[in-house]
XYZ file of N, CA and C in Angstrom:
531
model
N 64.856 182.077 79.320
C 65.043 181.045 80.317
C 64.641 181.609 81.673
N 63.886 180.858 82.412
C 63.512 181.293 83.749
C 64.230 180.425 84.784
N 64.408 181.004 85.954
C 65.053 180.301 87.049
C 64.008 179.988 88.109
N 64.128 178.835 88.705
C 63.240 178.482 89.809
C 63.802 179.072 91.099
N 62.991 179.097 92.132
C 63.456 179.545 93.442
C 64.638 178.675 93.872
N 64.537 177.395 93.632
C 65.633 176.485 93.966
C 66.923 176.937 93.263
N 66.830 177.192 91.961
C 68.009 177.557 91.170
C 68.724 178.790 91.700
N 67.966 179.750 92.205
C 68.599 180.990 92.631
C 68.906 181.022 94.134
N 68.589 179.943 94.835
C 68.919 179.913 96.256
C 69.892 178.786 96.586
N 69.475 177.561 96.467
C 70.264 176.440 96.977
C 71.664 176.369 96.382
N 71.842 176.304 95.063
C 73.215 176.223 94.547
C 74.047 177.470 94.869
N 73.405 178.616 94.898
C 74.114 179.871 95.196
C 74.586 179.872 96.648
N 73.742 179.444 97.564
C 74.121 179.393 98.974
C 75.188 178.327 99.221
N 75.080 177.179 98.574
C 76.110 176.142 98.705
C 77.449 176.686 98.216
N 77.426 177.375 97.088
C 78.660 177.959 96.542
C 79.274 178.937 97.555
N 78.451 179.792 98.155
C 78.944 180.736 99.148
C 79.499 180.047 100.384
N 78.875 178.962 100.818
C 79.394 178.200 101.958
C 80.750 177.589 101.630
N 80.933 177.177 100.379
C 82.236 176.660 99.963
C 83.306 177.750 100.043
N 82.952 178.966 99.659
C 83.882 180.096 99.775
C 84.226 180.318 101.243
N 83.229 180.279 102.098
C 83.483 180.477 103.531
C 84.385 179.376 104.091
N 84.186 178.161 103.620
C 85.042 177.053 104.040
C 86.493 177.362 103.662
N 86.699 177.850 102.461
C 88.049 178.237 102.033
C 88.607 179.333 102.933
N 87.766 180.282 103.346
C 88.221 181.383 104.197
C 88.700 180.881 105.560
N 88.092 179.825 106.071
C 88.597 179.253 107.323
C 90.002 178.706 107.126
N 90.261 178.061 105.987
C 91.604 177.567 105.687
C 92.589 178.722 105.547
N 92.167 179.800 104.894
C 93.028 180.978 104.739
C 93.363 181.554 106.110
N 92.375 181.637 106.986
C 92.599 182.191 108.325
C 93.610 181.351 109.105
N 93.464 180.039 109.063
C 94.404 179.168 109.772
C 95.818 179.330 109.209
N 95.943 179.382 107.895
C 97.260 179.558 107.276
C 97.854 180.921 107.632
N 97.027 181.944 107.681
C 97.485 183.288 108.033
C 97.967 183.320 109.488
N 97.275 182.632 110.358
C 97.727 182.557 111.747
C 99.109 181.919 111.831
N 99.296 180.815 111.110
C 100.591 180.132 111.135
C 101.692 181.009 110.555
N 101.432 181.623 109.409
C 102.479 182.397 108.731
C 102.834 183.690 109.468
N 101.891 184.237 110.233
C 102.153 185.491 110.951
C 102.476 185.274 112.422
N 102.519 184.016 112.841
C 102.835 183.724 114.230
C 101.735 184.104 115.205
N 100.508 184.215 114.722
C 99.372 184.498 115.605
C 99.064 183.248 116.421
N 98.518 183.445 117.595
C 98.071 182.310 118.384
C 96.925 181.608 117.683
N 96.787 180.293 117.895
C 95.700 179.548 117.268
C 94.333 180.130 117.636
N 93.535 180.392 116.649
C 92.192 180.895 116.856
C 92.087 182.406 117.019
N 93.212 183.111 116.975
C 93.163 184.564 117.168
C 92.272 185.249 116.141
N 92.380 184.827 114.892
C 91.610 185.483 113.826
C 90.109 185.300 114.044
N 89.721 184.216 114.666
C 88.287 183.974 114.908
C 87.662 185.084 115.747
N 88.460 185.776 116.557
C 87.960 186.849 117.401
C 88.104 188.239 116.807
N 88.653 188.337 115.607
C 88.854 189.644 114.970
C 87.537 190.196 114.435
N 87.419 191.514 114.468
C 86.233 192.207 113.960
C 86.663 193.269 112.963
N 85.763 193.599 112.069
C 86.021 194.697 111.142
C 85.809 196.036 111.840
N 84.834 196.095 112.733
C 84.537 197.295 113.510
C 84.011 196.831 114.874
N 84.114 197.678 115.887
C 83.719 197.254 117.236
C 82.273 196.778 117.371
N 81.372 197.287 116.552
C 79.964 196.902 116.687
C 79.568 195.763 115.749
N 80.549 195.105 115.157
C 80.251 194.025 114.214
C 80.606 192.675 114.824
N 80.070 191.615 114.227
C 80.380 190.257 114.658
C 81.845 189.934 114.385
N 82.363 188.990 115.156
C 83.732 188.537 114.929
C 83.800 187.689 113.659
N 85.019 187.443 113.226
C 85.242 186.579 112.061
C 84.537 185.231 112.267
N 84.753 184.602 113.411
C 84.118 183.305 113.678
C 82.604 183.381 113.707
N 82.081 184.449 114.290
C 80.624 184.600 114.358
C 80.003 184.784 112.979
N 80.750 185.328 112.024
C 80.212 185.472 110.663
C 79.781 184.103 110.127
N 80.530 183.067 110.465
C 80.239 181.721 109.970
C 79.038 181.121 110.689
N 79.045 181.210 111.995
C 77.960 180.645 112.789
C 76.627 181.312 112.455
N 76.627 182.639 112.431
C 75.403 183.390 112.161
C 74.903 183.140 110.741
N 75.808 183.111 109.773
C 75.354 182.902 108.394
C 74.722 181.523 108.223
N 75.261 180.511 108.883
C 74.651 179.178 108.799
C 73.267 179.176 109.440
N 73.136 179.823 110.598
C 71.821 179.912 111.239
C 70.822 180.624 110.338
N 71.272 181.695 109.695
C 70.370 182.459 108.825
C 69.985 181.673 107.577
N 70.931 180.955 106.993
C 70.612 180.132 105.821
C 69.499 179.150 106.177
N 69.645 178.483 107.305
C 68.638 177.497 107.693
C 67.297 178.164 107.997
N 67.329 179.328 108.630
C 66.073 180.036 108.930
C 65.395 180.527 107.653
N 66.168 181.124 106.746
C 65.581 181.602 105.488
C 64.994 180.444 104.685
N 65.713 179.340 104.616
C 65.206 178.206 103.853
C 63.958 177.621 104.507
N 63.929 177.591 105.828
C 62.723 177.099 106.519
C 61.527 177.984 106.167
N 61.734 179.290 106.140
C 60.637 180.192 105.746
C 60.179 179.880 104.328
N 61.133 179.731 103.410
C 60.784 179.463 102.013
C 60.051 178.136 101.857
N 60.386 177.167 102.702
C 59.732 175.853 102.644
C 58.474 175.824 103.494
N 58.177 176.937 104.157
C 57.026 177.054 105.052
C 57.076 176.037 106.190
N 58.274 175.911 106.760
C 58.490 175.061 107.928
C 58.694 175.960 109.141
N 58.589 175.370 110.325
C 58.916 176.115 111.538
C 60.389 176.494 111.503
N 60.695 177.650 112.059
C 62.083 178.098 112.086
C 62.891 177.228 113.040
N 64.082 176.834 112.615
C 64.928 176.037 113.513
C 65.483 176.920 114.633
N 65.824 176.287 115.720
C 66.484 176.997 116.808
C 67.913 177.300 116.369
N 68.330 178.564 116.492
C 69.718 178.889 116.126
C 70.695 178.056 116.960
N 71.754 177.609 116.313
C 72.757 176.791 116.997
C 73.944 177.653 117.404
N 74.384 177.465 118.628
C 75.614 178.099 119.088
C 76.759 177.138 118.815
N 77.794 177.647 118.205
C 78.929 176.821 117.828
C 80.161 177.351 118.552
N 80.961 176.468 119.131
C 82.212 176.944 119.733
C 83.079 177.638 118.675
N 83.732 178.688 119.071
C 84.546 179.467 118.139
C 85.931 178.842 117.990
N 85.933 177.652 117.400
C 87.163 176.932 117.053
C 86.991 176.417 115.623
N 88.102 176.308 114.919
C 88.036 175.949 113.502
C 87.285 174.645 113.228
N 87.561 173.553 113.938
C 86.840 172.316 113.605
C 85.320 172.447 113.774
N 84.882 173.152 114.810
C 83.434 173.314 115.024
C 82.811 174.159 113.913
N 83.495 175.213 113.497
C 82.966 176.062 112.424
C 82.954 175.315 111.097
N 83.999 174.543 110.833
C 84.015 173.714 109.622
C 82.852 172.723 109.654
N 82.627 172.113 110.798
C 81.522 171.170 110.937
C 80.176 171.839 110.720
N 80.047 173.060 111.220
C 78.787 173.799 111.044
C 78.542 174.082 109.573
N 79.594 174.493 108.853
C 79.460 174.722 107.407
C 79.059 173.425 106.699
N 79.679 172.337 107.080
C 79.380 171.039 106.474
C 77.925 170.639 106.727
N 77.457 170.837 107.962
C 76.061 170.524 108.288
C 75.099 171.366 107.449
N 75.404 172.648 107.317
C 74.517 173.541 106.573
C 74.513 173.187 105.091
N 75.689 172.869 104.540
C 75.740 172.414 103.139
C 74.916 171.147 102.971
N 75.056 170.232 103.904
C 74.287 168.984 103.840
C 72.793 169.244 103.881
N 72.379 170.157 104.750
C 70.971 170.538 104.816
C 70.507 171.052 103.460
N 71.268 171.982 102.876
C 70.880 172.562 101.583
C 70.850 171.513 100.483
N 71.813 170.622 100.491
C 71.881 169.609 99.442
C 70.745 168.598 99.546
N 70.048 168.583 100.672
C 68.894 167.707 100.824
C 67.568 168.408 100.548
N 67.618 169.708 100.265
C 66.405 170.442 99.901
C 66.036 170.041 98.470
N 64.814 169.652 98.270
C 64.348 169.276 96.940
C 63.690 170.480 96.267
N 63.863 170.625 94.960
C 63.258 171.760 94.270
C 61.765 171.920 94.548
N 61.040 170.812 94.652
C 59.593 170.891 94.908
C 59.269 171.476 96.279
N 60.216 171.370 97.233
C 59.957 171.869 98.584
C 59.897 173.392 98.643
N 60.506 174.063 97.665
C 60.467 175.527 97.666
C 59.840 176.086 96.391
N 59.301 175.205 95.582
C 58.611 175.672 94.374
C 57.455 176.569 94.791
N 57.335 177.688 94.162
C 56.257 178.619 94.464
C 56.530 179.536 95.640
N 57.707 179.425 96.259
C 58.026 180.259 97.424
C 57.994 181.739 97.083
N 58.245 182.077 95.827
C 58.214 183.473 95.412
C 56.797 184.053 95.469
N 55.803 183.201 95.533
C 54.408 183.650 95.559
C 53.858 183.849 96.966
N 54.625 183.470 97.969
C 54.160 183.597 99.343
C 54.547 184.952 99.920
N 53.985 185.246 101.070
C 54.315 186.460 101.810
C 55.005 186.046 103.099
N 56.052 186.780 103.472
C 56.866 186.418 104.628
C 56.911 187.573 105.619
N 56.702 187.242 106.882
C 56.779 188.253 107.927
C 58.225 188.375 108.392
N 58.692 189.601 108.446
C 60.032 189.866 108.953
C 59.914 190.642 110.249
N 60.795 190.320 111.173
C 60.778 190.966 112.482
C 62.145 191.573 112.770
N 62.199 192.536 113.673
C 63.493 193.136 114.022
C 64.473 192.049 114.430
N 65.752 192.246 114.306
C 66.420 193.537 114.279
C 66.590 194.154 112.896
N 66.397 193.410 111.832
C 66.673 193.980 110.514
C 65.549 194.894 110.055
N 64.350 194.383 110.003
C 63.217 195.165 109.511
C 61.934 194.512 110.004
N 60.897 195.285 110.118
C 59.594 194.742 110.503
C 58.655 194.938 109.312
N 57.913 193.901 108.990
C 56.929 194.032 107.930
C 56.708 192.734 107.195
N 55.938 192.833 106.148
C 55.600 191.688 105.315
C 56.225 191.887 103.945
N 56.854 190.846 103.440
C 57.514 190.917 102.144
C 56.966 189.830 101.236
N 56.771 190.190 99.972
C 56.450 189.180 98.978
C 57.676 188.313 98.747
N 57.445 187.106 98.271
C 58.528 186.146 98.090
C 59.664 186.622 97.219
N 59.352 187.238 96.077
C 60.411 187.736 95.197
C 61.312 188.716 95.936
N 60.676 189.682 96.630
C 61.460 190.676 97.363
C 62.235 190.038 98.509
N 61.622 189.121 99.199
C 62.290 188.447 100.312
C 63.560 187.751 99.834
N 63.480 187.037 98.726
C 64.639 186.305 98.209
C 65.700 187.263 97.675
N 65.283 188.211 96.834
C 66.251 189.101 96.175
C 66.833 190.164 97.083
N 66.033 190.648 98.035
C 66.461 191.796 98.827
C 66.845 191.461 100.258
N 66.629 190.214 100.672
C 67.046 189.849 102.026
C 67.833 188.540 102.059
N 67.267 187.450 101.590
C 67.922 186.146 101.724
C 69.337 186.186 101.146
N 69.461 186.522 99.882
C 70.787 186.484 99.243
C 71.713 187.597 99.730
N 71.264 188.857 99.788
C 72.175 189.897 100.292
C 72.588 189.666 101.745
N 71.676 189.189 102.580
C 71.994 188.927 103.980
C 73.110 187.896 104.083
N 73.005 186.833 103.332
C 74.034 185.796 103.347
C 75.368 186.345 102.852
N 75.355 187.011 101.707
C 76.616 187.481 101.134
C 77.234 188.643 101.908
N 76.452 189.320 102.735
C 77.023 190.305 103.644
C 78.037 189.618 104.554
N 77.676 188.470 105.115
C 78.570 187.764 106.033
C 79.797 187.222 105.308
N 79.630 186.752 104.096
C 80.776 186.287 103.309
C 81.727 187.459 103.062
N 81.172 188.606 102.681
C 82.031 189.757 102.359
C 82.722 190.313 103.602
N 82.074 190.270 104.755
C 82.721 190.750 105.977
C 83.861 189.813 106.362
N 83.662 188.510 106.255
C 84.749 187.567 106.523
C 85.920 187.843 105.583
N 85.623 188.101 104.320
C 86.649 188.434 103.327
C 87.398 189.701 103.753
N 86.652 190.717 104.151
C 87.266 191.995 104.518
C 88.151 191.857 105.759
N 87.741 191.068 106.726
C 88.569 190.859 107.914
C 89.886 190.206 107.525
N 89.812 189.188 106.682
C 91.043 188.523 106.242
C 91.957 189.489 105.487
N 91.381 190.295 104.618
C 92.185 191.282 103.875
C 92.848 192.272 104.824
N 92.087 192.750 105.793
C 92.632 193.728 106.750
C 93.812 193.138 107.523
N 93.785 191.842 107.750
C 94.863 191.174 108.488
C 96.021 190.763 107.587
N 95.913 191.048 106.280
C 97.025 190.783 105.371
C 96.907 189.555 104.507
N 95.776 188.881 104.513
C 95.607 187.701 103.655
C 95.700 188.121 102.192
N 96.371 187.325 101.429
C 96.533 187.592 99.993
C 95.359 186.950 99.245
N 94.196 187.537 99.432
C 93.002 187.079 98.748
C 92.383 188.265 98.029
N 91.596 187.978 97.017
C 90.953 189.040 96.256
C 89.598 188.585 95.739
N 89.153 189.277 94.716
C 87.828 188.986 94.159
C 87.735 187.538 93.687
N 88.804 187.024 93.129
C 88.791 185.638 92.635
C 88.457 184.666 93.769
N 89.008 184.916 94.961
C 88.697 184.065 96.111
C 87.242 184.224 96.526
N 86.765 185.458 96.497
C 85.380 185.745 96.873
C 84.402 185.051 95.913
N 84.748 185.019 94.643
C 83.886 184.364 93.660
C 83.937 182.845 93.768
N 84.998 182.315 94.350
C 85.094 180.877 94.559
C 85.369 180.112 93.280
N 85.104 178.828 93.336
C 85.345 177.939 92.208
C 84.218 178.098 91.194
N 84.501 178.851 90.161
C 83.477 179.087 89.143
C 83.401 177.888 88.207
N 82.210 177.373 88.062
C 81.987 176.266 87.140
C 80.864 176.656 86.200
N 80.907 176.078 85.035
C 79.861 176.361 84.052
C 79.012 175.130 83.863
N 77.738 175.357 83.906
C 76.810 174.271 83.654
C 75.880 174.595 82.494
N 76.048 175.802 81.952
C 75.130 176.192 80.881
C 75.853 176.614 79.614
N 77.097 176.167 79.449
C 77.831 176.473 78.229
C 78.625 177.746 78.352
N 79.167 178.196 77.239
C 79.989 179.397 77.258
C 81.452 179.053 77.388
N 82.273 180.090 77.459
C 83.712 179.909 77.531
C 84.259 180.747 78.681
N 84.916 180.102 79.634
C 85.489 180.792 80.769
C 86.933 180.345 80.905
N 87.803 181.292 81.049
C 89.210 180.914 81.267
C 89.824 181.775 82.325
């Protein structure tokens, strides 16, 4: 069985955005249960040189849209600045999910055969489509999901791998319990 570019990007990214949406709910609940001021967790960082919890959401949505635009051979969208408040971040996730859910498989068919130029800050050079998808698009996105997870864990959230994996559903058979 082979997977299309659509199969390994759009549903996977939507699933990850759903996990991030859950993490915003966890953060709000953690603030309430620990007596933190509203929005305090949004400003937390894993390390001083890293993005804040809230920025993980904003940046990941911008990157999803930019990566997908590259795969569809469209002009890159202008990154959106989102206020660091829960409703705005939830709205940004919703917008990005909506964007992905409107991507048609034909719009990215053959994207693995193209070459993509990458520019700093991450890396400079040209990447073939397979490498771009496997070694940048997906890992880049899940880096932000995992950092948001780690910040919540560091602050005492009772979440684990099951939360990170999100709502697992089967569409191809098998037995999961």
